């Protein structure tokens, strides 16, 4: 009892010394520790943070964590002090069976930046498993005629431990008949036999009860026992003998059932039933062996019965006995050793541990995406695994430690081009034929705000009628952003500027979400023909990105301005014009001038002479588009001394707007005409000199008048001389004329807003002319030059007057 207590004390001291004496080393990219199995929870293993060169205070912030492949959490790290300790019970025999080296491989992962370390913790064996026999009691039948030194094989015990802890010694309970013979046959098995030391006498002792004890080499020692019941048989004195005491054979795994493994042969010198042999397993052969093999009782052939798997069992060792049919029966024994050879029947296994998903577009090359581990249950070349990645792209596999790989970003990625990658990791072993396994890895690309909103066109042209209602819808701008989520959320705003004296925001507004543009007030074509501005599209990313688009809003004219008659015919009282009775047909009496603030057809004016009721055919007419009042025939006395002319001026808009001008024509004799005309003309000239510049004489008109009658050459020359010295000036125009490009209807007109200057000479007119200004930005603006359009619709003729 005292010796047992001392043994327990010694084992505890040894356990404590192993726990305190954990060694670590850095080599081949890993840290190595060792710890005894069955260590208690919280047992110190090593200062892992210090050994890996990590700051203890940064473990939490850097997301320090430990990953063990396919294992329970036997070990844990205290992130407060960086110490690796035992977290749960570790049974080496459960973890590694009888493997001579048992280790737990840990992956230590820290982020910011991402680092991966490999830690190997070796599990040291302690003597915690006693030797175990397969049976509690073994029955032996030994003839009393057995000679001394006869040997009877026994099945040894098994110890789950390794090394010294599994080194067994055997002892037999004291007796005078039997002794033990223990010999080491080879490195894989021991020979344990019961040796007869004293002749047996059945009549003296029928049965012998012995206790066989197996003791291991651990400290403290552990033991196992088996009861031996020896029955003494009578008569049959020849035991069957095998050709060999040990049969060794090597076979491949996965052979089909009924495949012949080997054939045994035993002989018996007896005759008759005493010499007939039956082959069978010994009674203590494990069920596992009996499920894998069977023996033909007659011919001794051993055949496969069940599936033979190298990864399950690499070696089968069992006892076979040859029993004769004598009375009593005699038994011979042999040992069968079946070694299993590996074939490539296990595909590699691939395990993927995701780390940094999704991958941002701006992730730098070299970023670790995932950890991949591979394994193969086969051995040798059949268990050597290589990995490859497909399809080719911005990712690659980097081998980090033995069967561990890192999935690494090799080049830049763009979410707008490829939003996600479907990768396949293929693991192939080195066997023949090659076996492989695959694992799919889905890598999503995280968006960053690297794309500004874009419009379909850089400039939009919009047409809006004037006099619109306040707040009316004009146009919708739309921009797209290929980014995702808030990075693609677009809002719209005006690029503020001043339009004349007022800010742009007083004219238009844009809805921040829909991009709809609204006019905040009625637009006036006469005030603003073209409104140019920019709309900005801005996303919600960080930092935000934006782009602009230009809008050209043309304000279309409506017929909202009536014609306006220019002085001197604009007054309420009519203007009196003196006309000589001797004038011929076609003589220009006066010219009605009018303007329209509108443009295009809305400003295209026409003139019409309204006839008085009760008056015959009038000797005067008015040019349809020129406004010139001229005679249609020679004047007669019955025409009366005075005539009142009413001229209607109307535009071509819809609806038509109009104005009237009244003029009185007085007929005078020829001599009186010149004096009166000279005096009146001088007054007109004096009055107009304050308002407008002189207008050039229409030379062509004079030539036409001179060619009318050769009889009036002298008088016409005198009249022309008078005209040249004091020409009748046209009406005063306050501002220079501005010529604007063609309008939407393809016609031209004067605008009251531009205050066009109308110039005309007196005399006969060959065709009606209409003065106009284009509808778009100025093309001609020189003083003293104007353009006129022929009155016929659809035809334009330009005449220049200098």
mmCIF file of C-alpha atoms in Angstrom, residues 24-362:
data_model
loop_
_atom_site.group_PDB
_atom_site.id
_atom_site.type_symbol
_atom_site.label_atom_id
_atom_site.label_comp_id
_atom_site.label_asym_id
_atom_site.label_seq_id
_atom_site.Cartn_x
_atom_site.Cartn_y
_atom_site.Cartn_z
ATOM 1 C CA UNK A 24 8.722 26.365 -27.825
ATOM 2 C CA UNK A 25 10.719 26.887 -30.951
ATOM 3 C CA UNK A 26 10.316 28.964 -34.118
ATOM 4 C CA UNK A 27 11.174 27.189 -37.326
ATOM 5 C CA UNK A 28 9.655 26.525 -40.681
ATOM 6 C CA UNK A 29 7.104 29.277 -39.961
ATOM 7 C CA UNK A 30 5.618 27.741 -36.800
ATOM 8 C CA UNK A 31 5.789 27.745 -32.968
ATOM 9 C CA UNK A 32 6.056 24.402 -31.182
ATOM 10 C CA UNK A 33 4.742 23.610 -27.690
ATOM 11 C CA UNK A 34 4.138 20.408 -25.791
ATOM 12 C CA UNK A 35 1.647 19.503 -23.098
ATOM 13 C CA UNK A 36 0.692 16.310 -21.293
ATOM 14 C CA UNK A 37 -2.574 14.652 -22.089
ATOM 15 C CA UNK A 38 -5.340 14.735 -19.462
ATOM 16 C CA UNK A 39 -4.055 18.115 -18.278
ATOM 17 C CA UNK A 40 -6.627 20.070 -16.285
ATOM 18 C CA UNK A 41 -8.578 23.007 -17.639
ATOM 19 C CA UNK A 42 -6.505 26.183 -17.464
ATOM 20 C CA UNK A 43 -3.133 24.403 -17.575
ATOM 21 C CA UNK A 44 -0.461 26.745 -18.909
ATOM 22 C CA UNK A 45 0.863 25.801 -22.353
ATOM 23 C CA UNK A 46 2.875 28.827 -23.519
ATOM 24 C CA UNK A 47 3.037 32.590 -23.920
ATOM 25 C CA UNK A 48 1.858 32.517 -27.493
ATOM 26 C CA UNK A 49 1.551 36.292 -28.020
ATOM 27 C CA UNK A 50 5.100 36.892 -26.794
ATOM 28 C CA UNK A 51 6.502 33.981 -28.788
ATOM 29 C CA UNK A 52 4.819 35.219 -31.980
ATOM 30 C CA UNK A 53 6.110 38.757 -31.458
ATOM 31 C CA UNK A 54 2.667 40.267 -30.906
ATOM 32 C CA UNK A 55 1.770 43.045 -28.487
ATOM 33 C CA UNK A 56 -0.619 41.764 -25.805
ATOM 34 C CA UNK A 57 -2.475 45.074 -25.723
ATOM 35 C CA UNK A 58 -3.293 44.809 -29.451
ATOM 36 C CA UNK A 59 -4.787 41.299 -29.409
ATOM 37 C CA UNK A 60 -8.398 42.461 -29.050
ATOM 38 C CA UNK A 61 -8.140 45.380 -31.482
ATOM 39 C CA UNK A 62 -6.460 43.208 -34.118
ATOM 40 C CA UNK A 63 -9.171 40.524 -33.814
ATOM 41 C CA UNK A 64 -6.785 37.846 -32.493
ATOM 42 C CA UNK A 65 -8.301 34.371 -32.863
ATOM 43 C CA UNK A 66 -7.223 30.745 -32.959
ATOM 44 C CA UNK A 67 -8.580 28.206 -35.465
ATOM 45 C CA UNK A 68 -8.011 24.447 -35.151
ATOM 46 C CA UNK A 69 -8.839 22.223 -38.120
ATOM 47 C CA UNK A 70 -11.529 19.631 -37.494
ATOM 48 C CA UNK A 71 -10.842 19.500 -33.756
ATOM 49 C CA UNK A 72 -12.663 20.455 -30.635
ATOM 50 C CA UNK A 73 -11.470 23.545 -28.850
ATOM 51 C CA UNK A 74 -8.911 21.695 -26.745
ATOM 52 C CA UNK A 75 -6.794 24.834 -26.396
ATOM 53 C CA UNK A 76 -7.711 28.467 -25.885
ATOM 54 C CA UNK A 77 -5.858 31.802 -25.639
ATOM 55 C CA UNK A 78 -6.470 34.435 -22.991
ATOM 56 C CA UNK A 79 -6.498 37.636 -25.081
ATOM 57 C CA UNK A 80 -5.836 39.682 -21.934
ATOM 58 C CA UNK A 81 -2.383 38.235 -21.302
ATOM 59 C CA UNK A 82 -1.638 36.238 -24.515
ATOM 60 C CA UNK A 83 -1.267 32.879 -22.687
ATOM 61 C CA UNK A 84 -2.232 29.602 -24.395
ATOM 62 C CA UNK A 85 -3.953 27.239 -21.949
ATOM 63 C CA UNK A 86 -5.829 23.938 -21.915
ATOM 64 C CA UNK A 87 -9.521 24.497 -22.505
ATOM 65 C CA UNK A 88 -10.928 20.942 -22.414
ATOM 66 C CA UNK A 89 -9.851 17.396 -21.685
ATOM 67 C CA UNK A 90 -7.279 15.999 -24.139
ATOM 68 C CA UNK A 91 -7.148 12.233 -24.541
ATOM 69 C CA UNK A 92 -4.138 11.352 -26.665
ATOM 70 C CA UNK A 93 -5.451 7.870 -27.447
ATOM 71 C CA UNK A 94 -8.779 9.278 -28.604
ATOM 72 C CA UNK A 95 -7.073 11.999 -30.616
ATOM 73 C CA UNK A 96 -4.288 10.063 -32.350
ATOM 74 C CA UNK A 97 -4.935 6.348 -31.505
ATOM 75 C CA UNK A 98 -1.486 4.702 -31.442
ATOM 76 C CA UNK A 99 0.366 7.174 -33.619
ATOM 77 C CA UNK A 100 3.884 7.739 -32.276
ATOM 78 C CA UNK A 101 3.582 11.507 -32.762
ATOM 79 C CA UNK A 102 0.396 13.325 -31.763
ATOM 80 C CA UNK A 103 0.027 17.050 -32.371
ATOM 81 C CA UNK A 104 -2.703 19.656 -32.537
ATOM 82 C CA UNK A 105 -2.167 22.183 -35.344
ATOM 83 C CA UNK A 106 -3.492 25.663 -34.698
ATOM 84 C CA UNK A 107 -3.833 28.629 -37.031
ATOM 85 C CA UNK A 108 -3.401 31.959 -35.259
ATOM 86 C CA UNK A 109 -5.007 34.780 -37.234
ATOM 87 C CA UNK A 110 -4.698 38.490 -36.556
ATOM 88 C CA UNK A 111 -5.971 41.307 -38.740
ATOM 89 C CA UNK A 112 -5.123 44.964 -39.384
ATOM 90 C CA UNK A 113 -2.892 43.920 -41.078
ATOM 91 C CA UNK A 114 -3.814 40.275 -41.683
ATOM 92 C CA UNK A 115 -1.196 37.754 -40.439
ATOM 93 C CA UNK A 116 -1.403 33.982 -40.165
ATOM 94 C CA UNK A 117 0.840 31.919 -37.843
ATOM 95 C CA UNK A 118 1.006 28.154 -37.448
ATOM 96 C CA UNK A 119 1.347 26.669 -33.982
ATOM 97 C CA UNK A 120 1.966 22.976 -33.278
ATOM 98 C CA UNK A 121 1.174 21.634 -29.817
ATOM 99 C CA UNK A 122 2.543 18.131 -29.203
ATOM 100 C CA UNK A 123 0.449 15.973 -26.881
ATOM 101 C CA UNK A 124 2.705 13.951 -24.584
ATOM 102 C CA UNK A 125 1.551 10.543 -23.488
ATOM 103 C CA UNK A 126 0.971 9.644 -19.832
ATOM 104 C CA UNK A 127 0.363 6.174 -18.495
ATOM 105 C CA UNK A 128 -3.406 6.388 -18.254
ATOM 106 C CA UNK A 129 -4.334 3.133 -19.968
ATOM 107 C CA UNK A 130 -3.767 -0.292 -18.352
ATOM 108 C CA UNK A 131 -2.966 -3.408 -20.427
ATOM 109 C CA UNK A 132 -6.149 -5.126 -21.625
ATOM 110 C CA UNK A 133 -6.636 -8.753 -22.641
ATOM 111 C CA UNK A 134 -9.265 -9.576 -25.223
ATOM 112 C CA UNK A 135 -10.880 -12.178 -22.894
ATOM 113 C CA UNK A 136 -11.424 -12.427 -19.181
ATOM 114 C CA UNK A 137 -10.767 -16.142 -19.233
ATOM 115 C CA UNK A 138 -8.914 -18.410 -21.624
ATOM 116 C CA UNK A 139 -9.605 -22.126 -21.738
ATOM 117 C CA UNK A 140 -6.724 -24.434 -22.563
ATOM 118 C CA UNK A 141 -6.987 -28.170 -23.159
ATOM 119 C CA UNK A 142 -3.719 -29.970 -22.540
ATOM 120 C CA UNK A 143 -3.226 -33.702 -22.778
ATOM 121 C CA UNK A 144 -1.752 -35.409 -19.829
ATOM 122 C CA UNK A 145 0.674 -37.030 -22.174
ATOM 123 C CA UNK A 146 2.131 -33.711 -23.218
ATOM 124 C CA UNK A 147 5.920 -33.888 -22.811
ATOM 125 C CA UNK A 148 7.796 -31.467 -20.613
ATOM 126 C CA UNK A 149 8.724 -28.150 -22.215
ATOM 127 C CA UNK A 150 5.619 -28.328 -24.334
ATOM 128 C CA UNK A 151 4.629 -24.818 -25.323
ATOM 129 C CA UNK A 152 1.113 -23.422 -25.623
ATOM 130 C CA UNK A 153 0.728 -20.003 -27.286
ATOM 131 C CA UNK A 154 -1.161 -17.280 -25.451
ATOM 132 C CA UNK A 155 -2.698 -14.054 -26.760
ATOM 133 C CA UNK A 156 -0.915 -11.074 -25.285
ATOM 134 C CA UNK A 157 -2.503 -7.933 -23.866
ATOM 135 C CA UNK A 158 -2.834 -4.543 -25.641
ATOM 136 C CA UNK A 159 -1.968 -1.165 -24.156
ATOM 137 C CA UNK A 160 -3.418 1.980 -25.774
ATOM 138 C CA UNK A 161 -0.431 4.040 -24.630
ATOM 139 C CA UNK A 162 2.840 4.333 -26.530
ATOM 140 C CA UNK A 163 6.518 4.098 -25.774
ATOM 141 C CA UNK A 164 7.566 3.002 -22.301
ATOM 142 C CA UNK A 165 3.957 3.266 -21.161
ATOM 143 C CA UNK A 166 3.034 0.480 -23.589
ATOM 144 C CA UNK A 167 6.086 -1.747 -22.923
ATOM 145 C CA UNK A 168 4.508 -4.824 -21.312
ATOM 146 C CA UNK A 169 5.965 -7.467 -19.045
ATOM 147 C CA UNK A 170 4.089 -10.649 -18.102
ATOM 148 C CA UNK A 171 3.995 -12.708 -14.939
ATOM 149 C CA UNK A 172 2.206 -15.913 -14.042
ATOM 150 C CA UNK A 173 0.700 -16.739 -10.687
ATOM 151 C CA UNK A 174 2.964 -19.170 -8.713
ATOM 152 C CA UNK A 175 2.473 -22.816 -9.602
ATOM 153 C CA UNK A 176 4.601 -25.926 -10.044
ATOM 154 C CA UNK A 177 3.395 -27.057 -13.465
ATOM 155 C CA UNK A 178 3.642 -24.079 -15.806
ATOM 156 C CA UNK A 179 5.973 -21.177 -16.602
ATOM 157 C CA UNK A 180 5.931 -18.296 -19.093
ATOM 158 C CA UNK A 181 8.205 -17.928 -22.098
ATOM 159 C CA UNK A 182 8.185 -14.396 -23.505
ATOM 160 C CA UNK A 183 10.265 -13.620 -26.588
ATOM 161 C CA UNK A 184 10.261 -10.676 -28.960
ATOM 162 C CA UNK A 185 9.670 -12.079 -32.425
ATOM 163 C CA UNK A 186 10.102 -8.822 -34.297
ATOM 164 C CA UNK A 187 9.307 -5.127 -33.926
ATOM 165 C CA UNK A 188 5.597 -5.748 -34.495
ATOM 166 C CA UNK A 189 4.783 -8.607 -32.081
ATOM 167 C CA UNK A 190 5.861 -10.588 -29.029
ATOM 168 C CA UNK A 191 5.734 -14.390 -28.600
ATOM 169 C CA UNK A 192 3.966 -15.378 -25.373
ATOM 170 C CA UNK A 193 3.823 -19.099 -24.568
ATOM 171 C CA UNK A 194 2.885 -21.241 -21.630
ATOM 172 C CA UNK A 195 5.633 -23.849 -20.967
ATOM 173 C CA UNK A 196 4.903 -27.179 -19.279
ATOM 174 C CA UNK A 197 7.462 -27.695 -16.497
ATOM 175 C CA UNK A 198 5.985 -30.741 -14.756
ATOM 176 C CA UNK A 199 4.180 -33.736 -16.203
ATOM 177 C CA UNK A 200 0.433 -33.582 -15.901
ATOM 178 C CA UNK A 201 -1.626 -36.289 -14.250
ATOM 179 C CA UNK A 202 -5.292 -36.065 -15.066
ATOM 180 C CA UNK A 203 -6.158 -38.491 -12.266
ATOM 181 C CA UNK A 204 -4.375 -36.220 -9.768
ATOM 182 C CA UNK A 205 -5.507 -32.775 -11.036
ATOM 183 C CA UNK A 206 -8.160 -32.323 -13.679
ATOM 184 C CA UNK A 207 -7.996 -28.500 -13.952
ATOM 185 C CA UNK A 208 -5.417 -25.824 -13.221
ATOM 186 C CA UNK A 209 -6.434 -22.212 -12.504
ATOM 187 C CA UNK A 210 -3.741 -19.639 -13.227
ATOM 188 C CA UNK A 211 -3.656 -15.848 -13.344
ATOM 189 C CA UNK A 212 -1.664 -14.165 -16.126
ATOM 190 C CA UNK A 213 -0.718 -10.548 -15.326
ATOM 191 C CA UNK A 214 0.504 -7.923 -17.873
ATOM 192 C CA UNK A 215 2.346 -4.892 -16.425
ATOM 193 C CA UNK A 216 3.263 -1.809 -18.480
ATOM 194 C CA UNK A 217 6.428 0.282 -18.145
ATOM 195 C CA UNK A 218 4.760 3.526 -17.067
ATOM 196 C CA UNK A 219 5.057 5.316 -13.769
ATOM 197 C CA UNK A 220 2.983 4.449 -11.924
ATOM 198 C CA UNK A 221 2.680 0.955 -13.346
ATOM 199 C CA UNK A 222 -0.682 -0.277 -14.570
ATOM 200 C CA UNK A 223 -1.678 -3.949 -14.900
ATOM 201 C CA UNK A 224 -4.184 -6.206 -16.626
ATOM 202 C CA UNK A 225 -5.044 -9.844 -15.951
ATOM 203 C CA UNK A 226 -6.607 -12.876 -17.581
ATOM 204 C CA UNK A 227 -7.749 -16.116 -16.000
ATOM 205 C CA UNK A 228 -6.233 -19.290 -17.495
ATOM 206 C CA UNK A 229 -8.375 -22.384 -17.115
ATOM 207 C CA UNK A 230 -6.297 -25.460 -18.065
ATOM 208 C CA UNK A 231 -8.186 -28.698 -18.580
ATOM 209 C CA UNK A 232 -6.050 -31.849 -18.585
ATOM 210 C CA UNK A 233 -7.017 -34.252 -21.400
ATOM 211 C CA UNK A 234 -6.360 -37.878 -21.676
ATOM 212 C CA UNK A 235 -5.012 -40.189 -24.443
ATOM 213 C CA UNK A 236 -4.433 -38.479 -27.841
ATOM 214 C CA UNK A 237 -0.774 -37.783 -27.553
ATOM 215 C CA UNK A 238 0.166 -36.230 -30.968
ATOM 216 C CA UNK A 239 -0.508 -32.574 -31.630
ATOM 217 C CA UNK A 240 -1.051 -31.278 -35.163
ATOM 218 C CA UNK A 241 1.950 -29.239 -36.393
ATOM 219 C CA UNK A 242 1.935 -26.365 -38.898
ATOM 220 C CA UNK A 243 4.604 -26.099 -41.539
ATOM 221 C CA UNK A 244 5.466 -22.635 -40.156
ATOM 222 C CA UNK A 245 4.820 -21.144 -36.805
ATOM 223 C CA UNK A 246 4.310 -17.667 -38.378
ATOM 224 C CA UNK A 247 2.672 -16.991 -41.712
ATOM 225 C CA UNK A 248 3.312 -13.516 -43.155
ATOM 226 C CA UNK A 249 1.496 -12.134 -46.167
ATOM 227 C CA UNK A 250 0.998 -8.705 -47.778
ATOM 228 C CA UNK A 251 -2.197 -7.781 -49.618
ATOM 229 C CA UNK A 252 -3.684 -4.623 -51.096
ATOM 230 C CA UNK A 253 -6.701 -3.022 -49.538
ATOM 231 C CA UNK A 254 -10.149 -3.132 -51.132
ATOM 232 C CA UNK A 255 -9.730 -6.643 -52.551
ATOM 233 C CA UNK A 256 -13.049 -8.333 -53.359
ATOM 234 C CA UNK A 257 -14.583 -10.917 -51.099
ATOM 235 C CA UNK A 258 -13.468 -14.543 -51.460
ATOM 236 C CA UNK A 259 -10.001 -13.440 -52.570
ATOM 237 C CA UNK A 260 -7.455 -16.011 -51.383
ATOM 238 C CA UNK A 261 -5.068 -14.518 -48.830
ATOM 239 C CA UNK A 262 -2.996 -17.588 -47.985
ATOM 240 C CA UNK A 263 -3.185 -21.370 -47.502
ATOM 241 C CA UNK A 264 -1.989 -23.058 -44.281
ATOM 242 C CA UNK A 265 -0.931 -26.670 -43.924
ATOM 243 C CA UNK A 266 -0.724 -28.714 -40.701
ATOM 244 C CA UNK A 267 0.038 -32.427 -40.193
ATOM 245 C CA UNK A 268 -0.712 -34.965 -37.451
ATOM 246 C CA UNK A 269 1.279 -38.181 -36.978
ATOM 247 C CA UNK A 270 -1.752 -39.980 -35.626
ATOM 248 C CA UNK A 271 -4.029 -42.097 -37.751
ATOM 249 C CA UNK A 272 -7.753 -42.101 -38.272
ATOM 250 C CA UNK A 273 -9.770 -39.519 -36.480
ATOM 251 C CA UNK A 274 -6.735 -38.569 -34.394
ATOM 252 C CA UNK A 275 -4.999 -37.489 -37.590
ATOM 253 C CA UNK A 276 -7.901 -35.601 -39.272
ATOM 254 C CA UNK A 277 -7.404 -31.858 -38.832
ATOM 255 C CA UNK A 278 -9.896 -29.017 -38.622
ATOM 256 C CA UNK A 279 -8.631 -25.417 -39.075
ATOM 257 C CA UNK A 280 -10.203 -22.539 -37.141
ATOM 258 C CA UNK A 281 -9.530 -19.264 -35.387
ATOM 259 C CA UNK A 282 -8.544 -19.486 -31.771
ATOM 260 C CA UNK A 283 -11.307 -18.614 -29.342
ATOM 261 C CA UNK A 284 -9.693 -15.316 -28.366
ATOM 262 C CA UNK A 285 -9.459 -13.875 -31.909
ATOM 263 C CA UNK A 286 -11.249 -10.527 -32.001
ATOM 264 C CA UNK A 287 -14.581 -10.173 -33.818
ATOM 265 C CA UNK A 288 -12.950 -7.568 -36.049
ATOM 266 C CA UNK A 289 -10.650 -10.229 -37.546
ATOM 267 C CA UNK A 290 -13.481 -12.717 -37.880
ATOM 268 C CA UNK A 291 -15.502 -10.105 -39.787
ATOM 269 C CA UNK A 292 -12.665 -9.559 -42.255
ATOM 270 C CA UNK A 293 -11.424 -13.116 -42.889
ATOM 271 C CA UNK A 294 -12.714 -16.668 -42.813
ATOM 272 C CA UNK A 295 -10.851 -20.042 -42.800
ATOM 273 C CA UNK A 296 -11.796 -23.123 -44.733
ATOM 274 C CA UNK A 297 -11.936 -25.838 -42.039
ATOM 275 C CA UNK A 298 -10.821 -28.571 -44.416
ATOM 276 C CA UNK A 299 -8.045 -27.137 -46.586
ATOM 277 C CA UNK A 300 -6.844 -24.251 -44.377
ATOM 278 C CA UNK A 301 -7.390 -21.494 -46.982
ATOM 279 C CA UNK A 302 -7.773 -17.969 -45.562
ATOM 280 C CA UNK A 303 -10.011 -15.764 -47.684
ATOM 281 C CA UNK A 304 -11.320 -12.201 -47.486
ATOM 282 C CA UNK A 305 -14.758 -11.881 -45.959
ATOM 283 C CA UNK A 306 -15.259 -8.150 -45.469
ATOM 284 C CA UNK A 307 -13.906 -4.843 -46.714
ATOM 285 C CA UNK A 308 -10.194 -4.368 -46.047
ATOM 286 C CA UNK A 309 -9.331 -0.688 -45.574
ATOM 287 C CA UNK A 310 -5.729 0.440 -45.123
ATOM 288 C CA UNK A 311 -6.879 3.702 -43.532
ATOM 289 C CA UNK A 312 -8.792 1.676 -40.912
ATOM 290 C CA UNK A 313 -6.250 -1.053 -40.093
ATOM 291 C CA UNK A 314 -2.772 -1.431 -41.482
ATOM 292 C CA UNK A 315 -1.939 -4.804 -39.906
ATOM 293 C CA UNK A 316 -3.949 -7.884 -38.846
ATOM 294 C CA UNK A 317 -2.435 -10.371 -36.409
ATOM 295 C CA UNK A 318 -4.374 -13.423 -35.275
ATOM 296 C CA UNK A 319 -3.907 -17.035 -34.117
ATOM 297 C CA UNK A 320 -5.060 -20.113 -36.077
ATOM 298 C CA UNK A 321 -5.366 -23.562 -34.553
ATOM 299 C CA UNK A 322 -5.369 -26.988 -36.154
ATOM 300 C CA UNK A 323 -7.454 -29.454 -34.124
ATOM 301 C CA UNK A 324 -7.556 -33.195 -34.682
ATOM 302 C CA UNK A 325 -10.617 -35.385 -34.153
ATOM 303 C CA UNK A 326 -9.049 -37.625 -31.573
ATOM 304 C CA UNK A 327 -10.187 -38.147 -28.031
ATOM 305 C CA UNK A 328 -9.153 -36.012 -26.426
ATOM 306 C CA UNK A 329 -8.562 -33.571 -29.240
ATOM 307 C CA UNK A 330 -5.091 -32.212 -29.824
ATOM 308 C CA UNK A 331 -4.527 -28.654 -31.021
ATOM 309 C CA UNK A 332 -1.653 -27.093 -32.923
ATOM 310 C CA UNK A 333 -1.211 -23.314 -33.304
ATOM 311 C CA UNK A 334 0.317 -20.820 -35.689
ATOM 312 C CA UNK A 335 0.358 -17.042 -36.012
ATOM 313 C CA UNK A 336 -0.893 -15.238 -39.138
ATOM 314 C CA UNK A 337 0.397 -11.706 -39.884
ATOM 315 C CA UNK A 338 -1.495 -9.931 -42.725
ATOM 316 C CA UNK A 339 -0.002 -6.554 -43.720
ATOM 317 C CA UNK A 340 -2.293 -4.240 -45.709
ATOM 318 C CA UNK A 341 -0.807 -2.153 -48.497
ATOM 319 C CA UNK A 342 -2.281 1.193 -49.475
ATOM 320 C CA UNK A 343 -3.865 1.998 -52.813
ATOM 321 C CA UNK A 344 -5.070 5.429 -53.938
ATOM 322 C CA UNK A 345 -8.707 5.058 -52.935
ATOM 323 C CA UNK A 346 -9.261 8.304 -51.018
ATOM 324 C CA UNK A 347 -9.737 11.613 -52.758
ATOM 325 C CA UNK A 348 -8.218 14.709 -51.155
ATOM 326 C CA UNK A 349 -10.382 16.798 -48.824
ATOM 327 C CA UNK A 350 -10.522 20.580 -49.146
ATOM 328 C CA UNK A 351 -11.631 22.954 -46.381
ATOM 329 C CA UNK A 352 -12.052 26.695 -46.983
ATOM 330 C CA UNK A 353 -12.121 29.288 -44.190
ATOM 331 C CA UNK A 354 -13.369 32.690 -45.362
ATOM 332 C CA UNK A 355 -11.646 35.701 -43.882
ATOM 333 C CA UNK A 356 -12.018 38.959 -45.760
ATOM 334 C CA UNK A 357 -15.266 38.954 -47.724
ATOM 335 C CA UNK A 358 -16.424 40.857 -49.635
ATOM 336 C CA UNK A 359 -13.273 42.215 -51.241
ATOM 337 C CA UNK A 360 -13.358 45.973 -51.784
ATOM 338 C CA UNK A 361 -12.562 47.334 -55.219
ATOM 339 C CA UNK A 362 -9.640 49.310 -53.799
#
